[in-house]
Coordinates of C-alpha atoms and ligand atoms in Angstrom, one line a residue:
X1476 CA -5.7 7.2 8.6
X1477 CA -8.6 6.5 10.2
X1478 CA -12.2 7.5 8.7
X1479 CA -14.3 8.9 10.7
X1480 CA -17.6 8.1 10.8
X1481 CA -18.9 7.7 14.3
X1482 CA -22.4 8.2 16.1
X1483 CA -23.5 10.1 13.0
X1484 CA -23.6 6.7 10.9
X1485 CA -27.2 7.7 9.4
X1486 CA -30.4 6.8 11.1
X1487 CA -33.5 5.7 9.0
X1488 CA -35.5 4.8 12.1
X1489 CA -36.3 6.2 15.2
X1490 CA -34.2 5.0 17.9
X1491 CA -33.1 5.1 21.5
X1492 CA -30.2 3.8 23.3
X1493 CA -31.5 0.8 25.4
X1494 CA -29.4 1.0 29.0
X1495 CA -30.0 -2.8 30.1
X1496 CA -28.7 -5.0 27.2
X1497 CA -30.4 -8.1 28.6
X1498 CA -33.6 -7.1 29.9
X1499 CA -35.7 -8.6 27.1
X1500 CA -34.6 -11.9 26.0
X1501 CA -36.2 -11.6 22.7
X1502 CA -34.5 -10.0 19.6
X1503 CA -37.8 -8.2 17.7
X1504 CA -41.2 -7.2 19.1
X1505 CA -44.1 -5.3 18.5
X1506 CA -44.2 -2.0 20.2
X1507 CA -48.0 -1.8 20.2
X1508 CA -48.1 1.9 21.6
X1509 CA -45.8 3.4 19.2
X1510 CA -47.5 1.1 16.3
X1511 CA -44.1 -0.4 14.9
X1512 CA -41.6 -3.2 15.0
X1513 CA -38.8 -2.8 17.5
X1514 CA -35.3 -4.7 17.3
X1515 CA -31.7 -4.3 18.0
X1516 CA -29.5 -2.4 15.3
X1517 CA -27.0 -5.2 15.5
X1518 CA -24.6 -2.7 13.3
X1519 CA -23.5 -1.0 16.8
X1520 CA -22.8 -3.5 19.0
X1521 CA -20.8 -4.7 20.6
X1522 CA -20.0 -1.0 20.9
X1523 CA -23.5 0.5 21.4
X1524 CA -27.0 -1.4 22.4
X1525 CA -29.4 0.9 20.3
X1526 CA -33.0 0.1 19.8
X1527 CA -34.5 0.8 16.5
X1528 CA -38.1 0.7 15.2
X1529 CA -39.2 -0.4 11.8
X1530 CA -42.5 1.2 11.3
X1531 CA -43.0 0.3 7.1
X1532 CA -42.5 -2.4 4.4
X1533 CA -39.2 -0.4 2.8
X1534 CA -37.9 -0.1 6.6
X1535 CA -38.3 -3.6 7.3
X1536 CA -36.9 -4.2 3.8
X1537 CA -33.3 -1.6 4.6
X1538 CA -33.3 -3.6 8.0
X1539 CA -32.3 -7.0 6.1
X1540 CA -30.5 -5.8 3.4
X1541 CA -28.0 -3.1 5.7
X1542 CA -27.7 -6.4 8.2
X1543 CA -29.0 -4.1 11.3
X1544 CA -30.8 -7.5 11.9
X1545 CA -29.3 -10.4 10.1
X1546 CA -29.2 -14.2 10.8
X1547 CA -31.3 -16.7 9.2
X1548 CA -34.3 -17.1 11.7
X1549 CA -34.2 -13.6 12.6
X1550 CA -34.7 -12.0 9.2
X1551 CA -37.2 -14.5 8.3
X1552 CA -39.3 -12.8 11.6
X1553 CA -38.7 -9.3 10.3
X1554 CA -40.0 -10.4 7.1
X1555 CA -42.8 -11.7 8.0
X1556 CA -43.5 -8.4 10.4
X1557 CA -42.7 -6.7 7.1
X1558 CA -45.8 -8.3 5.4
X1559 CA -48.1 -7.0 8.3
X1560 CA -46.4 -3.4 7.6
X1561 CA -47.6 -3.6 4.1
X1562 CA -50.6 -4.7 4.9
X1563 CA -51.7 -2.2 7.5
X1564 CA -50.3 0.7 5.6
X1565 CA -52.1 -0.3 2.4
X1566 CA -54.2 2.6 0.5
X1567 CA -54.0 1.3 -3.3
X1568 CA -56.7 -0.5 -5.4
X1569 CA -55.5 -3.7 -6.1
X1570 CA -54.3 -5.2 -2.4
X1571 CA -53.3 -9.1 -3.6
X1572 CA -51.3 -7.3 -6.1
X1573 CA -49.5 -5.2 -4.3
X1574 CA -48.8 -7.8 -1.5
X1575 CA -47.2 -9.5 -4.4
X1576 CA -45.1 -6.5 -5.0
X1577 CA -44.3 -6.5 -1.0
X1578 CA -43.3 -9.9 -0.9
X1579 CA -41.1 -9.9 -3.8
X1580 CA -39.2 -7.3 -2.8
X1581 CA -38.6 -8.7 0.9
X1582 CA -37.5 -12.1 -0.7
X1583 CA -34.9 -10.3 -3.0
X1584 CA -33.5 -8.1 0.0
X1585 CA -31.2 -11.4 0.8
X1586 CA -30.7 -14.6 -1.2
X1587 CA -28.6 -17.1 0.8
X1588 CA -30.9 -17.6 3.9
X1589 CA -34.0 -19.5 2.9
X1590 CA -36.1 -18.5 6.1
X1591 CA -36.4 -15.3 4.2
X1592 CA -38.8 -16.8 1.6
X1593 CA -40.1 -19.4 4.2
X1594 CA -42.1 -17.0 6.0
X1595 CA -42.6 -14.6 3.4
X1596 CA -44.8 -17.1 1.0
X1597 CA -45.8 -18.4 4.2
X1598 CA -47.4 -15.2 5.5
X1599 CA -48.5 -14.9 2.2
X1600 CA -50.6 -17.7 2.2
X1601 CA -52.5 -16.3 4.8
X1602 CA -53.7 -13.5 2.8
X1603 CA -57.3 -14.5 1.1
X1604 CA -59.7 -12.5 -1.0
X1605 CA -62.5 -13.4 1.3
X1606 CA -61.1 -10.9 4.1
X1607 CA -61.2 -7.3 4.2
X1608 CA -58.2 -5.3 4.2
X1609 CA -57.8 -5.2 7.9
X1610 CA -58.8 -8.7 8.6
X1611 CA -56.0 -9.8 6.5
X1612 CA -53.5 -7.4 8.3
X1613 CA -55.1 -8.5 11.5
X1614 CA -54.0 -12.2 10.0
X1615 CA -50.4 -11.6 8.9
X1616 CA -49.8 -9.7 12.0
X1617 CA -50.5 -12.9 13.5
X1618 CA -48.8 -14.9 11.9
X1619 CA -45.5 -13.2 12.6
X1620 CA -46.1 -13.7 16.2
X1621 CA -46.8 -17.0 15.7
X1622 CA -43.9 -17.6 13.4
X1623 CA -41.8 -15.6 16.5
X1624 CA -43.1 -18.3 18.9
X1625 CA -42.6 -20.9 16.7
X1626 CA -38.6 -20.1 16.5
X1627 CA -38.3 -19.4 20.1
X1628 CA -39.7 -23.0 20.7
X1629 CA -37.6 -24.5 18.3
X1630 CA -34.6 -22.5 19.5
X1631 CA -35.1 -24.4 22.8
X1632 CA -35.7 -28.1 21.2
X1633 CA -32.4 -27.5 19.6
X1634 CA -31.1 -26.8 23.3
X1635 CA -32.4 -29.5 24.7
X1636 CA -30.9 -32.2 21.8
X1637 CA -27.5 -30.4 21.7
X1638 CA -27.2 -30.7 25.2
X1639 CA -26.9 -33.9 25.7
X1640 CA -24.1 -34.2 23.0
X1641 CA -22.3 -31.8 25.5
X1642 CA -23.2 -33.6 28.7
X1643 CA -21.4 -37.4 27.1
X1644 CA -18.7 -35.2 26.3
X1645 CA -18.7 -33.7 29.3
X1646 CA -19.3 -37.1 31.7
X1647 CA -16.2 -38.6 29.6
X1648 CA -13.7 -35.6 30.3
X1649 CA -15.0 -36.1 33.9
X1650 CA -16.3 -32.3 34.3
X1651 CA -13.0 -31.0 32.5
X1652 CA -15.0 -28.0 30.4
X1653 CA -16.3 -29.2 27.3
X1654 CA -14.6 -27.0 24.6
X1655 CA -17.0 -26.2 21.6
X1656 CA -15.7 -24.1 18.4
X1657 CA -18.5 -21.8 16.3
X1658 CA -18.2 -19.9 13.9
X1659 CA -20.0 -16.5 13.0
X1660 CA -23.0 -15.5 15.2
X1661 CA -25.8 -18.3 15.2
X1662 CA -26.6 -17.3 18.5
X1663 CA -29.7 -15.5 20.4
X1664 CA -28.9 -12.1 18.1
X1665 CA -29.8 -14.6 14.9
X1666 CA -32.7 -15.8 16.1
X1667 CA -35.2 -14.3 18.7
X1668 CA -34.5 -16.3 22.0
X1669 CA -31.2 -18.3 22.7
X1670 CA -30.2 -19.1 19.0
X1671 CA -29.1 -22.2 17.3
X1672 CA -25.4 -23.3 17.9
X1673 CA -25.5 -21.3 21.1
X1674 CA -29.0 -23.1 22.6
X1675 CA -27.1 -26.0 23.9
X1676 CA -24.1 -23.5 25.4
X1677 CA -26.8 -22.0 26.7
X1678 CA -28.8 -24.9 28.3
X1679 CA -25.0 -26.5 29.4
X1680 CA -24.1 -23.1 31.2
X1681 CA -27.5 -23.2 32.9
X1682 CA -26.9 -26.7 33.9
X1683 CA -23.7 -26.0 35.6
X1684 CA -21.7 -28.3 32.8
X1685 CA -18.2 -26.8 32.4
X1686 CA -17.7 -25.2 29.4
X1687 CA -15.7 -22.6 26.7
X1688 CA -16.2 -21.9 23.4
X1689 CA -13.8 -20.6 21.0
X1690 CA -15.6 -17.6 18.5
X1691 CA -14.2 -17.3 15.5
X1692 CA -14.1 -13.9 14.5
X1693 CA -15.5 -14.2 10.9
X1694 CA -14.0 -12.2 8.8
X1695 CA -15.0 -9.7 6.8
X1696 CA -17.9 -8.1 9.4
X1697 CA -17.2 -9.9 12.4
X1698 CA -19.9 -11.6 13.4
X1699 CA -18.2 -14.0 16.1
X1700 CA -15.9 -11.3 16.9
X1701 CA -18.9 -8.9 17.6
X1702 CA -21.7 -10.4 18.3
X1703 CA -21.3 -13.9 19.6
X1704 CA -18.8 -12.8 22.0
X1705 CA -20.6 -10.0 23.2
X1706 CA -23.7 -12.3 23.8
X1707 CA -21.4 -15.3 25.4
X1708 CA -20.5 -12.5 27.8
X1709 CA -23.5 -10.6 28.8
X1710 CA -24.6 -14.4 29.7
X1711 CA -21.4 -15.0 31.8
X1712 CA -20.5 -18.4 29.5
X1713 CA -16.7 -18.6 29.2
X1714 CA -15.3 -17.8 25.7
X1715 CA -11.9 -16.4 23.8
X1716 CA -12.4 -15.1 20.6
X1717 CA -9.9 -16.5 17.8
X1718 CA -8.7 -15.7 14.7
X1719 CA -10.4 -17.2 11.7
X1720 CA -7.3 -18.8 10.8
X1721 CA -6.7 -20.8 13.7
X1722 CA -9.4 -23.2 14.3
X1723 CA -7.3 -26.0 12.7
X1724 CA -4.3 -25.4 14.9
X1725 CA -6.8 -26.0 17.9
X1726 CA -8.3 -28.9 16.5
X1727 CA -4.4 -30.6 16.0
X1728 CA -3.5 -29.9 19.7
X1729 CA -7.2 -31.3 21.0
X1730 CA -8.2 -28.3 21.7
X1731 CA -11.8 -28.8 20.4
X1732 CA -14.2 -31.3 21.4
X1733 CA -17.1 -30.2 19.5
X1734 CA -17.9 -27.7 16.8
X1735 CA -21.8 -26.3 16.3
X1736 CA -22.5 -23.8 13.8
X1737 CA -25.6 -22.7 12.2
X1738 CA -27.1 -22.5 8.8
X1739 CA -28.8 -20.4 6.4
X1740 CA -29.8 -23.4 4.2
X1741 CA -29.6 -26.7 4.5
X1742 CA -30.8 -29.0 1.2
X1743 CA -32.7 -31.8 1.1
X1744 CA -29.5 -33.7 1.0
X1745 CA -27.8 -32.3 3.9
X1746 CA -25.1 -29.8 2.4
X1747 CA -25.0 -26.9 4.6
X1748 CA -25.0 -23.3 3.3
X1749 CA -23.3 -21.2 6.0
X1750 CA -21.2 -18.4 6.8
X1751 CA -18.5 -18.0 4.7
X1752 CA -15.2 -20.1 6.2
X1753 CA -17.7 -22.9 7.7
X1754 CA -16.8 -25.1 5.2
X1755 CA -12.6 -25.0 5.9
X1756 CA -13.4 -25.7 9.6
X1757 CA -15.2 -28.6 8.8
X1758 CA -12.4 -29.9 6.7
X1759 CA -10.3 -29.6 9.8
X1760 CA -12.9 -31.1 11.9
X1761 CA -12.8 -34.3 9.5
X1762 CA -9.6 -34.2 9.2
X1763 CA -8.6 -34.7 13.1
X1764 CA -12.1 -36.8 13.9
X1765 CA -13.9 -33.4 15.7
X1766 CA -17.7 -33.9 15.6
X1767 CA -19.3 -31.1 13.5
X1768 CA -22.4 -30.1 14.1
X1769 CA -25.3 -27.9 12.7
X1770 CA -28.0 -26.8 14.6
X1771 CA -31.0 -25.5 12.5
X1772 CA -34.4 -25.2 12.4
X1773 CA -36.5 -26.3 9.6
X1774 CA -37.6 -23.0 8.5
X1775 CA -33.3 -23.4 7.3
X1776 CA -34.4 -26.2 5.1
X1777 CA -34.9 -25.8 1.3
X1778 CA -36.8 -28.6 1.0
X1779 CA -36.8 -28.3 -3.5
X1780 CA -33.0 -28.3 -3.7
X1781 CA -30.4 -31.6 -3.5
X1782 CA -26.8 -30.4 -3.9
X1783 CA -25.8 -27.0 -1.8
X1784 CA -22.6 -26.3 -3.9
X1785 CA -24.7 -25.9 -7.5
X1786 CA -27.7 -25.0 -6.4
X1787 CA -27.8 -22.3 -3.3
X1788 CA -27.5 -18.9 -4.4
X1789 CA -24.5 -17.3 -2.7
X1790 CA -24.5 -13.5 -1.5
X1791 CA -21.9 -11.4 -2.3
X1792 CA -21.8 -8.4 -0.2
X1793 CA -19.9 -4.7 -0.5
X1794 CA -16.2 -4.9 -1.2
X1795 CA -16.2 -2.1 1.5
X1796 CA -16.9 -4.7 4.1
X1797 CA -13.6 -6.2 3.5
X1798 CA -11.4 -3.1 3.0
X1799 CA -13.1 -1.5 5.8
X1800 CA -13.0 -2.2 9.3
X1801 CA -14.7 -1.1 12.2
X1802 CA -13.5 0.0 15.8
X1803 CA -13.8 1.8 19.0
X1804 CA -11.6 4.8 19.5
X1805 CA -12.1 7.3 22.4
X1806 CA -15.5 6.2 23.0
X1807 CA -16.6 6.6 19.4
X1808 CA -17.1 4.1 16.2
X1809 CA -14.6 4.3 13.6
X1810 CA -13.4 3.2 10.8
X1811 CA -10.1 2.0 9.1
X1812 CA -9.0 0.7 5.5
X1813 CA -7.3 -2.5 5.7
X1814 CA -6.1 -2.9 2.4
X1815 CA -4.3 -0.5 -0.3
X1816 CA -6.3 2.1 -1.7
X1817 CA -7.7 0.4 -5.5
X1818 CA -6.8 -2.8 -4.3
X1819 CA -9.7 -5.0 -5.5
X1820 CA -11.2 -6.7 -3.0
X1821 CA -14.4 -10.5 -3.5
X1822 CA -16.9 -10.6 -0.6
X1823 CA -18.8 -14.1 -0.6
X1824 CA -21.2 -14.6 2.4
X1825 CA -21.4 -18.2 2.8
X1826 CA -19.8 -21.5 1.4
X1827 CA -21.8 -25.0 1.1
X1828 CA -20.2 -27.7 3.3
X1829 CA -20.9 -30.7 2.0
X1830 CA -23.4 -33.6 3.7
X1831 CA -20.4 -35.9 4.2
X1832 CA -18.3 -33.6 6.5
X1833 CA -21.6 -33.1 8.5
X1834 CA -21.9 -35.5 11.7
X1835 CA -25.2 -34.6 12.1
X1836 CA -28.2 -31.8 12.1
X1837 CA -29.5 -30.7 15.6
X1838 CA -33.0 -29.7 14.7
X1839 CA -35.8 -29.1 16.6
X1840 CA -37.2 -32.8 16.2
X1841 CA -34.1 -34.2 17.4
X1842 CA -30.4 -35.2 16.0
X1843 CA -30.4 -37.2 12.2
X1844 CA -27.7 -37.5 10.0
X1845 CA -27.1 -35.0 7.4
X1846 CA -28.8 -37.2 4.7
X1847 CA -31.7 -37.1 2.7
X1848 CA -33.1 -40.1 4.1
X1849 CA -31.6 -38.5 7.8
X1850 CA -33.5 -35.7 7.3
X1851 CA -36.3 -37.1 6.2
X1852 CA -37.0 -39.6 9.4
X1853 CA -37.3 -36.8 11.3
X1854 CA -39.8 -34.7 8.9
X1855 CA -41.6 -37.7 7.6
X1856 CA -44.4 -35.3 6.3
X1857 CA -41.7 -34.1 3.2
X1858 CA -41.7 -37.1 2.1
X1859 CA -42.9 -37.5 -2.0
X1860 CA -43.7 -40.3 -3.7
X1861 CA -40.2 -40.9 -4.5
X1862 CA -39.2 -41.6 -1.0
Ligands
LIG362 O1 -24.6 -12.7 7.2 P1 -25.3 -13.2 8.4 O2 -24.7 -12.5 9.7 O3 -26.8 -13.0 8.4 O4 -24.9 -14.7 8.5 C1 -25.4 -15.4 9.6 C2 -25.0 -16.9 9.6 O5 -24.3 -17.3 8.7 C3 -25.5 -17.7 10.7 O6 -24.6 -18.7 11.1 C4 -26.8 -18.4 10.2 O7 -27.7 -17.4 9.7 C5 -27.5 -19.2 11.2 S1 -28.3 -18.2 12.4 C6 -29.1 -19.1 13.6

């Protein structure tokens, strides 16, 4: 039976169908004419490339939480653009207060992904008593183009370290493509320029170094499936999209020279919070001697917590999402049940791979093992006195 529920799928924003799906490189931007934050409503695609504007704190807010942006780096962005929307809409009495108010309720629109409360107490901070109204909009409006900047150029540092872990693969399979597993979408539609995992595709592809990447299709939205492959393809990189399930048969046959994935939170430790099924690939990795890699910047680090599995708060999403699948038919966006009707159904976003199954963290200061004292080489200034 399918469900329909097509183009009407209900709009909150305004919103326009954008023709050339590439023309802007960059995820979210200011649309200073029309006075509001534009993205892409990552819900259609690969189907549809629509263009919607956030133009309030709530909107920003129902942008995150209904995933029409998702990905850690790129909801910690709309966040912070979120703060400026509060800001510049403000009429009340008591503004710290209610800026209070505005970032709580942005940091409890999603838990797992700590770039959320990064740049929302980061944006925060910028806030001070000694500045009007408007100078402190004027200030967090700022800052989220700075903190947009700030990804994009960490994006590309992670591009640059990653790819030279492809090009010694690549040099020892003399030019045979280098063949890279990922999992979920860590790519430019996560971020706001060239993602995480994908920077170093990216970079490789640019650098003429043979390559293909097997997408998982990450169950229960789709992610790989959807978004990664659509973006691998737009950008003419080779790719075949692959069951969930079948990453460890790859990895038997060496069929995988490298996995890369992203994260949404990375302790101080090194255990990596990620989409949920990250951790059984790793397992497989370790268990046929694949490097696994995860590429994050350190707005993904949660610098207060040691051990992923006990202490990262794990989403759990709409049992819809796994009953409930979605699809093209006759030009129009439907959807189908899955399961039986009543059946009960557990949605978990992410799972915690532990540090030890980690080869190493691409960040945007270089490669270091997924270790505390790894980690903290690299970001020296996190040290405490108990370093
Ligand atoms: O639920 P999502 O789609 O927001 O999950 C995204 C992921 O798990 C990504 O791998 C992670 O955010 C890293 S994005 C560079």
């Amino acid at each position: 039976m399918v469900l329909i529920r097509s183009i009407l799928l209900i709009l909150i924003f305004e919103l326009e169908i954008n023709s050339s799906s590439m023309g802007n490189p960059q995820t979210i931007w200011y649309n200073a004419e029309k006075k509001l934050v534009e993205t892409m409503d990552q819900r259609y695609l690969p189907f549809q490339n629509r263009i919607v504007g956030i133009a309030t704190l709530d909107e920003a807010r129902t942008a995150i939480t209904d995933m029409i942006v998702r990905g850690a780096p790129l909801i910690g962005v709309t966040a912070a653009y979120g703060m400026y929307l509060a800001a510049r809409d403000f009429y009340g009495t008591n503004f710290s207060v209610e800026m209070k108010e505005a970032a709580d309720r942005l940091k409890s629109s999603r838990p797992t992904a700590v770039n959320l409360a990064f740049a929302v107490d980061e944006a925060f901070s910028v806030i001070s008593e000694e500045h009007s109204v408007a100078e402190n909009a004027g200030r967090l409006f700022e800052y989220a183009e700075m903190l947009k900047d700030r990804e994009i150029d960490f994006s590309k540092n992670i591009g640059h370290f990653g790819l030279e872990l492809i090009k010694e693969i690549s040099i020892k399979k003399n030019g045979e493509p280098v063949q890279i597993l990922t999992h979920c979408n860590a790519g430019r539609l996560a971020t706001v320029e060239l993602g995480t995992a994908t920077a170093p595709m990216y970079l490789a592809h640019e650098a003429k170094i043979p390559i293909h990447v097997w997408v998982d299709e990450t169950r229960p939205r789709n992610q790989g499936a959807r978004l990664t492959a659509w973006e691998l393809g737009e950008a003419g990189i080779p790719h075949t999209v692959i069951p969930d399930n079948t990453g460890g048969h790859l990895m038997q046959h060496g069929m995988v020279d490298l996995v890369i994935v992203g994260s949404d939170r990375t302790t101080l430790n090194g255990d990596v919070a990620n989409k949920i099924g990250t951790y059984l690939k790793a397992l497989a990795a370790a268990d046929n001697r694949i490097p696994f890699y995860v590429a994050l910047p350190s707005t993904s680090i949660d610098w207060d917590l040691n051990d992923g599995v006990t202490e990262i708060p794990i989403e759990q999403r709409d049992g819809r999402e796994v009953s409930v699948m979605e699809g093209l038919h006759d030009n129009q966006i439907h959807e189908f049940r899955m399961i039986p009707e009543k059946t009960r159904v557990a949605n978990y976003g992410f799972d915690v791979t532990p540090a030890r199954l980690v080869t190493g963290l691409i960040t945007e200061r270089g490669i270091c093992k997924s270790s505390r004292e790894g980690i903290l080489k690299l970001f020296p200034e996190k040290k405490t006195i108990d370093d």
